[in-house]
């Protein structure tokens, strides 16, 4: 046992250095003793886990600070605008700006509802009623709600929804919400073309996007994603994050890719 003490002292010294210098160094040993070598490996595994936890905590802290900044800005903008118009009404005695006040307050309500909805989802406070649903009916009914908006903005709309039913086990209201978010996102941030197709095991949404090179498809479903493409127009950037949470809560998968100027969002059922 005595001949192992130098190896133990060496490991202890290295640990002390790592702790005091906050370095990413790993423990090393030249021992021929198998138990000491295994101990060294185990300690390195613990150090690796600790470093990963620290990095994750730092990322979460950075994301949290960025989220607070984004939320503050997005909520303050319509609120400040509404207050400004109310002051104009008070000063002039004219009621012509009240419609603008109402518009800004409705925008603020929408932002708050998005935050509330996202909080409920990530905290697991949303109950899903999984049943056999005809996706064609849900998607067709949802698209009709926005078709006038696409027409008004000059979109070329291509729809490939079969007459024969395509069934999937899901929550009907959740898949309708997913479709609403993706169609609304295409309408607000896309241009020129929109397409929706449904087939067995897959739903695909696609639309053209201006300045698509600045869109990060790896981050697009992250909460509070800050690219101008996903946050312009005074929203919290939560729509696509909510979409992903709903999709994954039903056991499905969602992904996004860029092809030329087209953003393609694919849901695997």
PDB file of C-alpha atoms in Angstrom:
ATOM      1  CA  UNK A   1       0.000   0.000   0.000  1.00  0.00           C
ATOM      2  CA  UNK A   2       2.902   2.338   0.782  1.00  0.00           C
ATOM      3  CA  UNK A   3       4.123   2.353  -2.827  1.00  0.00           C
ATOM      4  CA  UNK A   4       0.708   3.671  -3.991  1.00  0.00           C
ATOM      5  CA  UNK A   5       0.901   6.852  -1.903  1.00  0.00           C
ATOM      6  CA  UNK A   6       2.915   8.838  -4.495  1.00  0.00           C
ATOM      7  CA  UNK A   7       0.262   8.126  -7.141  1.00  0.00           C
ATOM      8  CA  UNK A   8      -2.531   9.171  -4.759  1.00  0.00           C
ATOM      9  CA  UNK A   9      -0.654  12.333  -3.747  1.00  0.00           C
ATOM     10  CA  UNK A  10      -0.108  13.152  -7.422  1.00  0.00           C
ATOM     11  CA  UNK A  11      -3.825  12.814  -8.206  1.00  0.00           C
ATOM     12  CA  UNK A  12      -4.721  14.920  -5.176  1.00  0.00           C
ATOM     13  CA  UNK A  13      -2.254  17.620  -6.268  1.00  0.00           C
ATOM     14  CA  UNK A  14      -3.722  17.669  -9.769  1.00  0.00           C
ATOM     15  CA  UNK A  15      -7.218  17.995  -8.328  1.00  0.00           C
ATOM     16  CA  UNK A  16      -6.111  20.929  -6.234  1.00  0.00           C
ATOM     17  CA  UNK A  17      -4.651  22.649  -9.306  1.00  0.00           C
ATOM     18  CA  UNK A  18      -7.781  22.039 -11.342  1.00  0.00           C
ATOM     19  CA  UNK A  19      -9.953  23.447  -8.568  1.00  0.00           C
ATOM     20  CA  UNK A  20      -7.860  26.545  -7.893  1.00  0.00           C
ATOM     21  CA  UNK A  21      -7.127  27.413 -11.535  1.00  0.00           C
ATOM     22  CA  UNK A  22     -10.554  26.492 -12.946  1.00  0.00           C
ATOM     23  CA  UNK A  23      -8.849  24.681 -15.783  1.00  0.00           C
ATOM     24  CA  UNK A  24     -10.236  22.100 -18.182  1.00  0.00           C
ATOM     25  CA  UNK A  25      -7.246  19.823 -17.606  1.00  0.00           C
ATOM     26  CA  UNK A  26      -7.874  16.150 -16.913  1.00  0.00           C
ATOM     27  CA  UNK A  27      -6.163  13.928 -14.371  1.00  0.00           C
ATOM     28  CA  UNK A  28      -3.274  11.791 -15.554  1.00  0.00           C
ATOM     29  CA  UNK A  29      -1.373   8.973 -13.917  1.00  0.00           C
ATOM     30  CA  UNK A  30       1.489   6.714 -14.841  1.00  0.00           C
ATOM     31  CA  UNK A  31       0.604   4.122 -12.228  1.00  0.00           C
ATOM     32  CA  UNK A  32       0.715   0.460 -13.020  1.00  0.00           C
ATOM     33  CA  UNK A  33      -1.969  -0.237 -10.420  1.00  0.00           C
ATOM     34  CA  UNK A  34      -5.297  -1.046 -12.055  1.00  0.00           C
ATOM     35  CA  UNK A  35      -7.412   0.284  -9.184  1.00  0.00           C
ATOM     36  CA  UNK A  36      -5.638   3.671  -9.189  1.00  0.00           C
ATOM     37  CA  UNK A  37      -6.009   3.864 -12.980  1.00  0.00           C
ATOM     38  CA  UNK A  38      -9.746   3.113 -12.735  1.00  0.00           C
ATOM     39  CA  UNK A  39     -10.088   5.696  -9.963  1.00  0.00           C
ATOM     40  CA  UNK A  40      -8.386   8.250 -12.203  1.00  0.00           C
ATOM     41  CA  UNK A  41     -10.806   7.458 -15.048  1.00  0.00           C
ATOM     42  CA  UNK A  42     -13.806   7.736 -12.733  1.00  0.00           C
ATOM     43  CA  UNK A  43     -12.618  11.074 -11.404  1.00  0.00           C
ATOM     44  CA  UNK A  44     -12.126  12.335 -14.951  1.00  0.00           C
ATOM     45  CA  UNK A  45     -15.685  11.273 -15.770  1.00  0.00           C
ATOM     46  CA  UNK A  46     -16.958  13.276 -12.793  1.00  0.00           C
ATOM     47  CA  UNK A  47     -14.890  16.285 -13.884  1.00  0.00           C
ATOM     48  CA  UNK A  48     -16.276  16.018 -17.422  1.00  0.00           C
ATOM     49  CA  UNK A  49     -19.840  15.882 -16.127  1.00  0.00           C
ATOM     50  CA  UNK A  50     -19.183  18.882 -13.899  1.00  0.00           C
ATOM     51  CA  UNK A  51     -17.757  20.903 -16.795  1.00  0.00           C
ATOM     52  CA  UNK A  52     -20.713  20.013 -19.006  1.00  0.00           C
ATOM     53  CA  UNK A  53     -23.091  21.080 -16.237  1.00  0.00           C
ATOM     54  CA  UNK A  54     -21.247  24.384 -15.829  1.00  0.00           C
ATOM     55  CA  UNK A  55     -21.311  25.033 -19.590  1.00  0.00           C
ATOM     56  CA  UNK A  56     -25.024  24.181 -19.753  1.00  0.00           C
ATOM     57  CA  UNK A  57     -25.730  26.485 -16.795  1.00  0.00           C
ATOM     58  CA  UNK A  58     -23.811  29.310 -18.466  1.00  0.00           C
ATOM     59  CA  UNK A  59     -25.720  28.796 -21.716  1.00  0.00           C
ATOM     60  CA  UNK A  60     -29.029  28.758 -19.871  1.00  0.00           C
ATOM     61  CA  UNK A  61     -28.071  31.921 -18.013  1.00  0.00           C
ATOM     62  CA  UNK A  62     -27.131  33.639 -21.260  1.00  0.00           C
ATOM     63  CA  UNK A  63     -30.354  32.466 -22.882  1.00  0.00           C
ATOM     64  CA  UNK A  64     -32.366  33.640 -19.889  1.00  0.00           C
ATOM     65  CA  UNK A  65     -30.816  37.110 -19.993  1.00  0.00           C
ATOM     66  CA  UNK A  66     -31.411  37.323 -23.725  1.00  0.00           C
ATOM     67  CA  UNK A  67     -34.977  36.128 -23.259  1.00  0.00           C
ATOM     68  CA  UNK A  68     -35.681  38.776 -20.616  1.00  0.00           C
ATOM     69  CA  UNK A  69     -34.287  41.444 -22.939  1.00  0.00           C
ATOM     70  CA  UNK A  70     -36.407  40.187 -25.844  1.00  0.00           C
ATOM     71  CA  UNK A  71     -39.571  39.893 -23.786  1.00  0.00           C
ATOM     72  CA  UNK A  72     -39.079  43.337 -22.273  1.00  0.00           C
ATOM     73  CA  UNK A  73     -38.646  44.849 -25.726  1.00  0.00           C
ATOM     74  CA  UNK A  74     -41.541  42.989 -27.308  1.00  0.00           C
ATOM     75  CA  UNK A  75     -43.952  43.830 -24.492  1.00  0.00           C
ATOM     76  CA  UNK A  76     -42.784  47.410 -24.072  1.00  0.00           C
ATOM     77  CA  UNK A  77     -43.202  48.336 -27.749  1.00  0.00           C
ATOM     78  CA  UNK A  78     -47.011  47.981 -28.043  1.00  0.00           C
ATOM     79  CA  UNK A  79     -47.512  49.213 -24.486  1.00  0.00           C
ATOM     80  CA  UNK A  80     -45.476  52.373 -25.064  1.00  0.00           C
ATOM     81  CA  UNK A  81     -47.292  52.953 -28.332  1.00  0.00           C
ATOM     82  CA  UNK A  82     -50.706  52.564 -26.699  1.00  0.00           C
ATOM     83  CA  UNK A  83     -49.772  54.976 -23.922  1.00  0.00           C
ATOM     84  CA  UNK A  84     -48.575  57.492 -26.506  1.00  0.00           C
ATOM     85  CA  UNK A  85     -51.850  57.367 -28.431  1.00  0.00           C
ATOM     86  CA  UNK A  86     -53.855  57.683 -25.196  1.00  0.00           C
ATOM     87  CA  UNK A  87     -51.912  60.829 -24.335  1.00  0.00           C
ATOM     88  CA  UNK A  88     -52.729  62.220 -27.777  1.00  0.00           C
ATOM     89  CA  UNK A  89     -56.413  61.479 -27.156  1.00  0.00           C
ATOM     90  CA  UNK A  90     -56.262  63.253 -23.791  1.00  0.00           C
ATOM     91  CA  UNK A  91     -54.500  66.288 -25.212  1.00  0.00           C
ATOM     92  CA  UNK A  92     -56.609  66.688 -28.347  1.00  0.00           C
ATOM     93  CA  UNK A  93     -59.936  65.434 -27.079  1.00  0.00           C
ATOM     94  CA  UNK A  94     -60.252  63.517 -30.340  1.00  0.00           C
ATOM     95  CA  UNK A  95     -61.123  59.819 -30.311  1.00  0.00           C
ATOM     96  CA  UNK A  96     -59.582  59.027 -33.693  1.00  0.00           C
ATOM     97  CA  UNK A  97     -56.554  57.293 -32.123  1.00  0.00           C
ATOM     98  CA  UNK A  98     -58.561  54.905 -29.941  1.00  0.00           C
ATOM     99  CA  UNK A  99     -58.616  52.275 -32.692  1.00  0.00           C
ATOM    100  CA  UNK A 100     -54.816  52.322 -32.715  1.00  0.00           C
ATOM    101  CA  UNK A 101     -54.767  51.981 -28.936  1.00  0.00           C
ATOM    102  CA  UNK A 102     -57.045  48.959 -29.199  1.00  0.00           C
ATOM    103  CA  UNK A 103     -54.805  47.441 -31.879  1.00  0.00           C
ATOM    104  CA  UNK A 104     -51.684  47.838 -29.711  1.00  0.00           C
ATOM    105  CA  UNK A 105     -53.411  46.387 -26.656  1.00  0.00           C
ATOM    106  CA  UNK A 106     -54.622  43.404 -28.676  1.00  0.00           C
ATOM    107  CA  UNK A 107     -51.031  42.871 -29.806  1.00  0.00           C
ATOM    108  CA  UNK A 108     -49.914  42.983 -26.184  1.00  0.00           C
ATOM    109  CA  UNK A 109     -52.591  40.450 -25.247  1.00  0.00           C
ATOM    110  CA  UNK A 110     -51.389  38.113 -27.996  1.00  0.00           C
ATOM    111  CA  UNK A 111     -47.823  38.311 -26.696  1.00  0.00           C
ATOM    112  CA  UNK A 112     -48.916  37.584 -23.136  1.00  0.00           C
ATOM    113  CA  UNK A 113     -51.056  34.654 -24.272  1.00  0.00           C
ATOM    114  CA  UNK A 114     -48.078  33.170 -26.141  1.00  0.00           C
ATOM    115  CA  UNK A 115     -45.931  33.391 -23.028  1.00  0.00           C
ATOM    116  CA  UNK A 116     -48.666  31.821 -20.919  1.00  0.00           C
ATOM    117  CA  UNK A 117     -49.240  29.025 -23.427  1.00  0.00           C
ATOM    118  CA  UNK A 118     -45.543  28.212 -23.699  1.00  0.00           C
ATOM    119  CA  UNK A 119     -45.168  28.165 -19.909  1.00  0.00           C
ATOM    120  CA  UNK A 120     -48.075  25.733 -19.562  1.00  0.00           C
ATOM    121  CA  UNK A 121     -46.623  23.410 -22.203  1.00  0.00           C
ATOM    122  CA  UNK A 122     -43.073  23.222 -20.844  1.00  0.00           C
ATOM    123  CA  UNK A 123     -44.367  22.748 -17.299  1.00  0.00           C
ATOM    124  CA  UNK A 124     -46.446  19.785 -18.417  1.00  0.00           C
ATOM    125  CA  UNK A 125     -49.763  21.411 -17.539  1.00  0.00           C
ATOM    126  CA  UNK A 126     -51.317  20.653 -20.928  1.00  0.00           C
ATOM    127  CA  UNK A 127     -53.353  17.454 -21.187  1.00  0.00           C
ATOM    128  CA  UNK A 128     -53.439  15.724 -24.572  1.00  0.00           C
ATOM    129  CA  UNK A 129     -56.369  13.684 -25.790  1.00  0.00           C
ATOM    130  CA  UNK A 130     -54.719  11.277 -28.219  1.00  0.00           C
ATOM    131  CA  UNK A 131     -57.165   9.820 -30.716  1.00  0.00           C
ATOM    132  CA  UNK A 132     -57.349   8.704 -34.318  1.00  0.00           C
ATOM    133  CA  UNK A 133     -57.576  11.934 -36.313  1.00  0.00           C
ATOM    134  CA  UNK A 134     -57.946  12.538 -40.040  1.00  0.00           C
ATOM    135  CA  UNK A 135     -55.082  14.981 -40.656  1.00  0.00           C
ATOM    136  CA  UNK A 136     -56.521  16.024 -44.012  1.00  0.00           C
ATOM    137  CA  UNK A 137     -59.674  17.458 -42.440  1.00  0.00           C
ATOM    138  CA  UNK A 138     -57.789  19.353 -39.726  1.00  0.00           C
ATOM    139  CA  UNK A 139     -55.209  20.834 -42.080  1.00  0.00           C
ATOM    140  CA  UNK A 140     -57.775  21.701 -44.737  1.00  0.00           C
ATOM    141  CA  UNK A 141     -59.983  23.493 -42.192  1.00  0.00           C
ATOM    142  CA  UNK A 142     -56.995  25.356 -40.732  1.00  0.00           C
ATOM    143  CA  UNK A 143     -55.668  26.488 -44.098  1.00  0.00           C
ATOM    144  CA  UNK A 144     -59.058  27.936 -45.060  1.00  0.00           C
ATOM    145  CA  UNK A 145     -58.757  30.375 -42.145  1.00  0.00           C
ATOM    146  CA  UNK A 146     -55.639  31.927 -43.701  1.00  0.00           C
ATOM    147  CA  UNK A 147     -56.341  31.492 -47.401  1.00  0.00           C
ATOM    148  CA  UNK A 148     -57.702  35.018 -47.757  1.00  0.00           C
ATOM    149  CA  UNK A 149     -54.504  36.423 -46.269  1.00  0.00           C
ATOM    150  CA  UNK A 150     -52.341  34.539 -48.763  1.00  0.00           C
ATOM    151  CA  UNK A 151     -54.500  35.752 -51.633  1.00  0.00           C
ATOM    152  CA  UNK A 152     -54.397  39.348 -50.411  1.00  0.00           C
ATOM    153  CA  UNK A 153     -50.599  39.246 -50.265  1.00  0.00           C
ATOM    154  CA  UNK A 154     -50.252  37.704 -53.708  1.00  0.00           C
ATOM    155  CA  UNK A 155     -48.997  34.283 -52.617  1.00  0.00           C
ATOM    156  CA  UNK A 156     -49.037  31.364 -54.996  1.00  0.00           C
ATOM    157  CA  UNK A 157     -50.568  28.595 -52.887  1.00  0.00           C
ATOM    158  CA  UNK A 158     -50.039  24.911 -53.682  1.00  0.00           C
ATOM    159  CA  UNK A 159     -52.023  22.388 -51.660  1.00  0.00           C
ATOM    160  CA  UNK A 160     -51.603  18.634 -51.883  1.00  0.00           C
ATOM    161  CA  UNK A 161     -54.126  17.210 -49.437  1.00  0.00           C
ATOM    162  CA  UNK A 162     -55.616  13.924 -50.628  1.00  0.00           C
ATOM    163  CA  UNK A 163     -59.359  13.288 -50.639  1.00  0.00           C
ATOM    164  CA  UNK A 164     -58.751   9.931 -48.959  1.00  0.00           C
ATOM    165  CA  UNK A 165     -58.232  10.284 -45.196  1.00  0.00           C
ATOM    166  CA  UNK A 166     -54.755  10.177 -43.687  1.00  0.00           C
ATOM    167  CA  UNK A 167     -55.063   9.104 -40.087  1.00  0.00           C
ATOM    168  CA  UNK A 168     -52.674   9.645 -37.192  1.00  0.00           C
ATOM    169  CA  UNK A 169     -52.831   9.232 -33.438  1.00  0.00           C
ATOM    170  CA  UNK A 170     -52.720  12.768 -32.061  1.00  0.00           C
ATOM    171  CA  UNK A 171     -54.514  15.510 -30.183  1.00  0.00           C
ATOM    172  CA  UNK A 172     -56.827  17.243 -32.655  1.00  0.00           C
ATOM    173  CA  UNK A 173     -56.544  20.690 -31.071  1.00  0.00           C
ATOM    174  CA  UNK A 174     -52.754  20.369 -30.811  1.00  0.00           C
ATOM    175  CA  UNK A 175     -52.250  19.522 -34.489  1.00  0.00           C
ATOM    176  CA  UNK A 176     -54.594  22.386 -35.411  1.00  0.00           C
ATOM    177  CA  UNK A 177     -52.476  24.729 -33.281  1.00  0.00           C
ATOM    178  CA  UNK A 178     -49.300  23.434 -34.945  1.00  0.00           C
ATOM    179  CA  UNK A 179     -50.761  24.094 -38.373  1.00  0.00           C
ATOM    180  CA  UNK A 180     -51.940  27.557 -37.346  1.00  0.00           C
ATOM    181  CA  UNK A 181     -48.487  28.515 -36.102  1.00  0.00           C
ATOM    182  CA  UNK A 182     -46.670  27.277 -39.206  1.00  0.00           C
ATOM    183  CA  UNK A 183     -49.152  28.786 -41.662  1.00  0.00           C
ATOM    184  CA  UNK A 184     -49.218  32.084 -39.769  1.00  0.00           C
ATOM    185  CA  UNK A 185     -45.409  32.132 -39.690  1.00  0.00           C
ATOM    186  CA  UNK A 186     -45.298  31.587 -43.462  1.00  0.00           C
ATOM    187  CA  UNK A 187     -47.868  34.323 -44.022  1.00  0.00           C
ATOM    188  CA  UNK A 188     -46.077  36.843 -41.798  1.00  0.00           C
ATOM    189  CA  UNK A 189     -42.467  36.132 -42.731  1.00  0.00           C
ATOM    190  CA  UNK A 190     -42.660  34.471 -46.133  1.00  0.00           C
ATOM    191  CA  UNK A 191     -43.530  35.714 -49.585  1.00  0.00           C
ATOM    192  CA  UNK A 192     -44.375  34.623 -53.122  1.00  0.00           C
ATOM    193  CA  UNK A 193     -45.099  30.914 -52.571  1.00  0.00           C
ATOM    194  CA  UNK A 194     -46.601  28.663 -49.909  1.00  0.00           C
ATOM    195  CA  UNK A 195     -47.151  24.920 -50.136  1.00  0.00           C
ATOM    196  CA  UNK A 196     -48.725  22.340 -47.866  1.00  0.00           C
ATOM    197  CA  UNK A 197     -48.720  18.606 -48.482  1.00  0.00           C
ATOM    198  CA  UNK A 198     -49.944  15.625 -46.493  1.00  0.00           C
ATOM    199  CA  UNK A 199     -49.027  11.991 -46.974  1.00  0.00           C
ATOM    200  CA  UNK A 200     -48.890   8.885 -44.849  1.00  0.00           C
ATOM    201  CA  UNK A 201     -46.523   9.644 -41.979  1.00  0.00           C
ATOM    202  CA  UNK A 202     -45.552  13.152 -43.090  1.00  0.00           C
ATOM    203  CA  UNK A 203     -46.797  16.759 -43.237  1.00  0.00           C
ATOM    204  CA  UNK A 204     -44.728  19.328 -45.124  1.00  0.00           C
ATOM    205  CA  UNK A 205     -45.018  23.128 -45.008  1.00  0.00           C
ATOM    206  CA  UNK A 206     -42.872  25.276 -47.294  1.00  0.00           C
ATOM    207  CA  UNK A 207     -42.619  28.930 -48.231  1.00  0.00           C
ATOM    208  CA  UNK A 208     -40.177  31.372 -49.774  1.00  0.00           C
ATOM    209  CA  UNK A 209     -38.238  33.569 -47.350  1.00  0.00           C
ATOM    210  CA  UNK A 210     -36.464  36.825 -48.115  1.00  0.00           C
ATOM    211  CA  UNK A 211     -32.840  36.935 -46.925  1.00  0.00           C
ATOM    212  CA  UNK A 212     -33.064  33.248 -46.098  1.00  0.00           C
ATOM    213  CA  UNK A 213     -29.282  33.031 -45.558  1.00  0.00           C
ATOM    214  CA  UNK A 214     -29.719  34.786 -42.208  1.00  0.00           C
ATOM    215  CA  UNK A 215     -32.181  32.125 -41.048  1.00  0.00           C
ATOM    216  CA  UNK A 216     -30.640  29.441 -38.814  1.00  0.00           C
ATOM    217  CA  UNK A 217     -32.665  26.259 -39.257  1.00  0.00           C
ATOM    218  CA  UNK A 218     -30.793  24.671 -36.338  1.00  0.00           C
ATOM    219  CA  UNK A 219     -32.150  27.355 -33.996  1.00  0.00           C
ATOM    220  CA  UNK A 220     -35.498  28.204 -35.569  1.00  0.00           C
ATOM    221  CA  UNK A 221     -37.515  26.135 -33.078  1.00  0.00           C
ATOM    222  CA  UNK A 222     -35.614  27.409 -30.041  1.00  0.00           C
ATOM    223  CA  UNK A 223     -37.506  29.618 -27.620  1.00  0.00           C
ATOM    224  CA  UNK A 224     -36.900  33.341 -28.066  1.00  0.00           C
ATOM    225  CA  UNK A 225     -34.968  32.752 -31.284  1.00  0.00           C
ATOM    226  CA  UNK A 226     -33.822  36.271 -32.143  1.00  0.00           C
ATOM    227  CA  UNK A 227     -33.382  36.270 -35.911  1.00  0.00           C
ATOM    228  CA  UNK A 228     -35.256  39.161 -37.466  1.00  0.00           C
ATOM    229  CA  UNK A 229     -37.105  36.700 -39.675  1.00  0.00           C
ATOM    230  CA  UNK A 230     -38.793  35.048 -36.720  1.00  0.00           C
ATOM    231  CA  UNK A 231     -39.244  38.002 -34.404  1.00  0.00           C
ATOM    232  CA  UNK A 232     -40.146  40.889 -36.661  1.00  0.00           C
ATOM    233  CA  UNK A 233     -43.612  42.277 -36.286  1.00  0.00           C
ATOM    234  CA  UNK A 234     -43.643  42.431 -32.507  1.00  0.00           C
ATOM    235  CA  UNK A 235     -43.808  38.833 -31.368  1.00  0.00           C
ATOM    236  CA  UNK A 236     -41.851  36.899 -28.784  1.00  0.00           C
ATOM    237  CA  UNK A 237     -40.468  34.324 -31.215  1.00  0.00           C
ATOM    238  CA  UNK A 238     -42.390  31.660 -29.285  1.00  0.00           C
ATOM    239  CA  UNK A 239     -44.686  30.479 -32.061  1.00  0.00           C
ATOM    240  CA  UNK A 240     -42.272  27.940 -33.520  1.00  0.00           C
ATOM    241  CA  UNK A 241     -41.017  26.927 -30.073  1.00  0.00           C
ATOM    242  CA  UNK A 242     -44.604  26.160 -29.080  1.00  0.00           C
ATOM    243  CA  UNK A 243     -44.980  24.237 -32.336  1.00  0.00           C
ATOM    244  CA  UNK A 244     -42.003  22.016 -31.568  1.00  0.00           C
ATOM    245  CA  UNK A 245     -43.177  21.368 -28.008  1.00  0.00           C
ATOM    246  CA  UNK A 246     -46.634  20.342 -29.225  1.00  0.00           C
ATOM    247  CA  UNK A 247     -45.220  18.108 -31.962  1.00  0.00           C
ATOM    248  CA  UNK A 248     -42.752  16.354 -29.669  1.00  0.00           C
ATOM    249  CA  UNK A 249     -45.336  15.981 -26.896  1.00  0.00           C
ATOM    250  CA  UNK A 250     -47.336  13.787 -29.273  1.00  0.00           C
ATOM    251  CA  UNK A 251     -44.283  11.667 -30.023  1.00  0.00           C
ATOM    252  CA  UNK A 252     -43.686  13.210 -33.460  1.00  0.00           C
ATOM    253  CA  UNK A 253     -40.609  14.907 -34.904  1.00  0.00           C
ATOM    254  CA  UNK A 254     -40.189  18.266 -36.606  1.00  0.00           C
ATOM    255  CA  UNK A 255     -37.283  19.614 -38.644  1.00  0.00           C
ATOM    256  CA  UNK A 256     -36.486  22.508 -40.972  1.00  0.00           C
ATOM    257  CA  UNK A 257     -34.179  22.799 -43.975  1.00  0.00           C
ATOM    258  CA  UNK A 258     -33.395  25.467 -46.556  1.00  0.00           C
ATOM    259  CA  UNK A 259     -33.505  24.788 -50.288  1.00  0.00           C
ATOM    260  CA  UNK A 260     -32.645  27.877 -52.287  1.00  0.00           C
ATOM    261  CA  UNK A 261     -34.980  30.611 -51.082  1.00  0.00           C
ATOM    262  CA  UNK A 262     -37.445  28.092 -49.663  1.00  0.00           C
ATOM    263  CA  UNK A 263     -37.852  27.103 -46.011  1.00  0.00           C
ATOM    264  CA  UNK A 264     -39.200  23.565 -45.669  1.00  0.00           C
ATOM    265  CA  UNK A 265     -40.665  22.396 -42.365  1.00  0.00           C
ATOM    266  CA  UNK A 266     -41.278  18.661 -42.187  1.00  0.00           C
ATOM    267  CA  UNK A 267     -43.304  16.890 -39.504  1.00  0.00           C
ATOM    268  CA  UNK A 268     -42.815  13.146 -39.258  1.00  0.00           C
ATOM    269  CA  UNK A 269     -45.912  11.562 -37.769  1.00  0.00           C
TER     270      UNK A 269
END
